[in-house]
Structures are given as structure tokens and as C-alpha cells.
Short mmCIF file of C-alpha atoms in Angstrom, two decimals:
data_model
loop_
_atom_site.label_atom_id
_atom_site.label_comp_id
_atom_site.label_asym_id
_atom_site.label_seq_id
_atom_site.Cartn_x
_atom_site.Cartn_y
_atom_site.Cartn_z
CA UNK M 1 75.56 92.37 28.86
CA UNK M 2 79.15 91.32 29.05
CA UNK M 3 80.73 88.54 27.03
CA UNK M 4 80.15 85.76 29.65
CA UNK M 5 76.42 86.56 29.78
CA UNK M 6 76.27 86.45 26.02
CA UNK M 7 77.94 82.96 25.91
CA UNK M 8 75.55 81.71 28.42
CA UNK M 9 72.58 83.13 26.53
CA UNK M 10 73.79 81.48 23.26
CA UNK M 11 74.30 78.13 25.01
CA UNK M 12 70.88 78.32 26.57
CA UNK M 13 69.35 79.02 23.16
CA UNK M 14 71.25 76.10 21.60
CA UNK M 15 70.09 73.82 24.33
CA UNK M 16 66.44 74.80 23.89
CA UNK M 17 66.73 74.24 20.25
CA UNK M 18 68.03 70.67 20.78
CA UNK M 19 65.24 69.98 23.20
CA UNK M 20 62.55 71.21 20.67
CA UNK M 21 64.13 69.03 17.93
CA UNK M 22 64.14 65.90 20.03
CA UNK M 23 60.52 66.36 21.28
CA UNK M 24 59.38 66.73 17.68
CA UNK M 25 61.41 63.73 16.51
CA UNK M 26 59.86 61.54 19.36
CA UNK M 27 56.40 62.88 18.54
CA UNK M 28 56.76 61.99 14.92
CA UNK M 29 58.18 58.42 15.84
CA UNK M 30 55.19 57.70 18.13
CA UNK M 31 52.74 58.96 15.52
CA UNK M 32 54.34 56.63 12.96
CA UNK M 33 54.25 53.67 15.33
CA UNK M 34 50.59 54.16 16.28
CA UNK M 35 49.62 54.44 12.45
CA UNK M 36 51.60 51.17 11.72
CA UNK M 37 49.95 49.42 14.62
CA UNK M 38 46.53 50.53 13.39
CA UNK M 39 47.41 49.03 10.01
CA UNK M 40 48.69 45.78 11.52
CA UNK M 41 45.46 45.41 13.44
CA UNK M 42 43.51 46.05 10.19
CA UNK M 43 45.64 43.55 8.32
CA UNK M 44 45.08 40.86 11.00
CA UNK M 45 41.35 41.63 10.91
CA UNK M 46 41.25 41.32 7.11
CA UNK M 47 43.24 37.93 7.29
CA UNK M 48 41.01 36.43 9.94
CA UNK M 49 37.91 37.32 8.18
CA UNK M 50 39.27 35.50 5.06
CA UNK M 51 40.14 32.45 7.15
CA UNK M 52 36.74 32.32 8.93
CA UNK M 53 34.89 32.74 5.69
CA UNK M 54 36.85 29.90 4.14
CA UNK M 55 36.44 27.60 7.23
CA UNK M 56 32.70 28.13 7.25
CA UNK M 57 32.33 26.57 3.79
CA UNK M 58 32.48 22.78 3.08
CA UNK M 59 35.81 21.13 3.07
CA UNK M 60 35.91 20.12 -0.50
CA UNK M 61 33.98 20.46 -3.65
CA UNK M 62 33.09 16.70 -3.39
CA UNK M 63 31.63 17.31 0.13
CA UNK M 64 29.71 20.44 -0.76
CA UNK M 65 26.47 18.76 -1.14
CA UNK M 66 26.77 16.61 2.05
CA UNK M 67 28.40 13.84 0.08
CA UNK M 68 30.15 11.25 2.25
CA UNK M 69 33.86 10.65 1.21
CA UNK M 70 35.04 7.16 1.96
CA UNK M 71 38.53 7.62 0.62
CA UNK M 72 40.95 10.53 0.40
CA UNK M 73 41.32 9.73 -3.26
CA UNK M 74 37.75 10.90 -3.77
CA UNK M 75 38.82 14.41 -2.84
CA UNK M 76 39.61 17.11 -5.38
CA UNK M 77 43.03 16.99 -7.06
CA UNK M 78 43.24 20.50 -8.25
CA UNK M 79 42.65 23.15 -5.60
CA UNK M 80 41.15 26.52 -6.47
CA UNK M 81 37.93 27.93 -7.72
CA UNK M 82 35.90 26.09 -10.33
CA UNK M 83 34.50 27.60 -13.52
CA UNK M 84 31.88 30.14 -12.73
CA UNK M 85 33.20 31.07 -9.36
CA UNK M 86 34.74 34.37 -10.28
CA UNK M 87 34.33 36.34 -6.99
CA UNK M 88 34.61 35.50 -3.40
CA UNK M 89 30.88 35.37 -2.90
CA UNK M 90 30.71 32.74 -5.47
CA UNK M 91 33.14 30.26 -3.68
CA UNK M 92 31.33 27.15 -2.40
CA UNK M 93 34.20 25.26 -0.55
CA UNK M 94 37.40 25.71 1.39
CA UNK M 95 39.89 25.19 -1.35
CA UNK M 96 38.28 27.76 -3.76
CA UNK M 97 40.43 30.30 -1.98
CA UNK M 98 43.52 28.86 -3.43
CA UNK M 99 45.48 31.64 -5.31
CA UNK M 100 42.74 34.12 -4.55
CA UNK M 101 44.11 37.73 -4.68
CA UNK M 102 42.30 40.76 -3.60
CA UNK M 103 43.18 44.49 -3.23
CA UNK M 104 41.11 46.68 -0.94
CA UNK M 105 41.95 49.87 -2.70
CA UNK M 106 38.61 49.69 -4.65
CA UNK M 107 36.61 48.88 -1.44
CA UNK M 108 34.82 51.92 -0.33
CA UNK M 109 34.05 50.48 3.23
CA UNK M 110 37.90 50.47 4.14
CA UNK M 111 38.95 54.05 4.26
CA UNK M 112 42.28 55.03 3.22
CA UNK M 113 43.67 51.52 3.43
CA UNK M 114 45.58 49.82 0.64
CA UNK M 115 46.06 46.12 1.40
CA UNK M 116 46.65 43.34 -0.81
CA UNK M 117 45.46 39.82 0.16
CA UNK M 118 46.85 36.63 -1.18
CA UNK M 119 45.65 33.26 -0.30
CA UNK M 120 47.17 29.76 -0.82
CA UNK M 121 45.49 26.43 0.01
CA UNK M 122 47.28 23.19 0.01
CA UNK M 123 46.95 19.55 1.42
CA UNK M 124 49.06 18.90 4.66
CA UNK M 125 49.68 15.91 6.73
CA UNK M 126 49.91 17.03 10.43
CA UNK M 127 51.53 13.82 11.33
CA UNK M 128 54.54 14.61 9.03
CA UNK M 129 54.78 18.31 8.89
CA UNK M 130 52.68 21.46 8.16
CA UNK M 131 54.18 21.95 4.83
CA UNK M 132 52.50 21.03 1.55
CA UNK M 133 52.26 17.36 0.72
CA UNK M 134 51.63 16.06 -2.73
CA UNK M 135 49.00 13.49 -1.93
CA UNK M 136 45.39 14.23 -0.91
CA UNK M 137 44.56 14.05 2.73
CA UNK M 138 41.70 15.04 5.11
CA UNK M 139 43.57 18.14 6.15
CA UNK M 140 44.05 21.31 4.20
CA UNK M 141 45.87 24.40 5.13
CA UNK M 142 45.05 27.99 4.22
CA UNK M 143 47.74 30.73 4.31
CA UNK M 144 46.72 34.42 4.00
CA UNK M 145 49.30 37.01 3.43
CA UNK M 146 48.14 40.60 3.86
CA UNK M 147 50.71 43.42 2.53
CA UNK M 148 50.40 47.10 2.47
CA UNK M 149 52.85 49.81 1.66
CA UNK M 150 51.99 51.19 5.05
CA UNK M 151 53.21 48.01 6.86
CA UNK M 152 56.82 48.53 7.86
CA UNK M 153 57.23 50.75 4.66
CA UNK M 154 55.95 47.89 2.45
CA UNK M 155 58.79 45.68 3.46
CA UNK M 156 56.82 43.26 5.55
CA UNK M 157 53.28 41.63 5.61
CA UNK M 158 51.00 39.80 7.94
CA UNK M 159 50.82 36.02 7.42
CA UNK M 160 48.06 33.95 9.03
CA UNK M 161 47.38 30.38 8.47
CA UNK M 162 44.92 27.64 9.70
CA UNK M 163 44.42 23.98 9.04
CA UNK M 164 40.90 22.71 8.13
CA UNK M 165 40.26 19.08 8.75
CA UNK M 166 37.48 17.04 7.31
CA UNK M 167 35.60 14.84 9.63
CA UNK M 168 32.42 12.91 9.11
CA UNK M 169 30.42 10.66 11.31
CA UNK M 170 27.97 7.88 10.20
#
């Protein structure tokens, strides 16, 4: 083997090494993206489950027993769970989810997932804006933030929200 053939062989080995490194890098990037997508889908599912559970409950503590509210001032002033409502299964109305926090690490039904769920409920006036208002209205908004160290390296979270409105018919 002369010097030219030796140089061509070294160049070929170098080129082959670069191709192998790039293939491995692309494979790792694709695997990471697929894992993050799976966690995002699970985070959206957890957030939607909380929202649907909250929506399925009465609008307010004052309407929990099918009481008719004639004025917005009859609605609950302080949003959040009442005494004796320590767990989510004890919540009996929509605004009980205000300041609710849960970590799925202890839930054995969600395998290898570590999510933190934080809820916030506040009154809104859709005719003005979707931000919190200080007065009581027939509209409450729930915001659910789901975070995990596996979502964008813990830098980001999934935020979902929904407005629940109280309507009654006589």
C-alpha cells in the first residue's frame, strides 16, 4: 500500500466515523422528542381530566343543593375548598379546585411520571376580559398548570383553562 492509498483509507475511516456520530446524534434527538411528546400528551390528559371533573360539579357552594341564586352577590366570596374537603374526591363544587395542588409521583396508576398539577379558579367577566375580576359574576375560570421535569427539561409546563358559567331556568 503506497502513501496515496493510505491517505484515502484514513479519509474513508474519518468519513465513516462522522457518519456514525451523526446517525447516533439524530437517533438520540428523535428519541428525546418522542419521549417529550408522550409527556406532553399525558400532561394535557391530566389537565383535561381535572377540568372536566371540576365542570361536572355544581357552579358554586350556594348552588350545590339546587338552590336558585337570584343575584350575583349571593355567590361565594372566597373561592376554594370548604372545611372538611381535604381531598379532590371531597370537592362538591367548581371553585373548590382553587389553589388545589397535586403531585402524581405517589400515584401508582401513572407509571414513571412525575407531574405537578396546580389549579386556580377565579371570577371573570367575559364582556370585559378573561382575567380575574374582583366582583362576583356568573362566570368562573379554572386554570390548570401541569409541570414536570421531563417537559422541556423542566423549563416549561402545559397550561389549560376553561370558563364555567352558571345558567338557571325557572
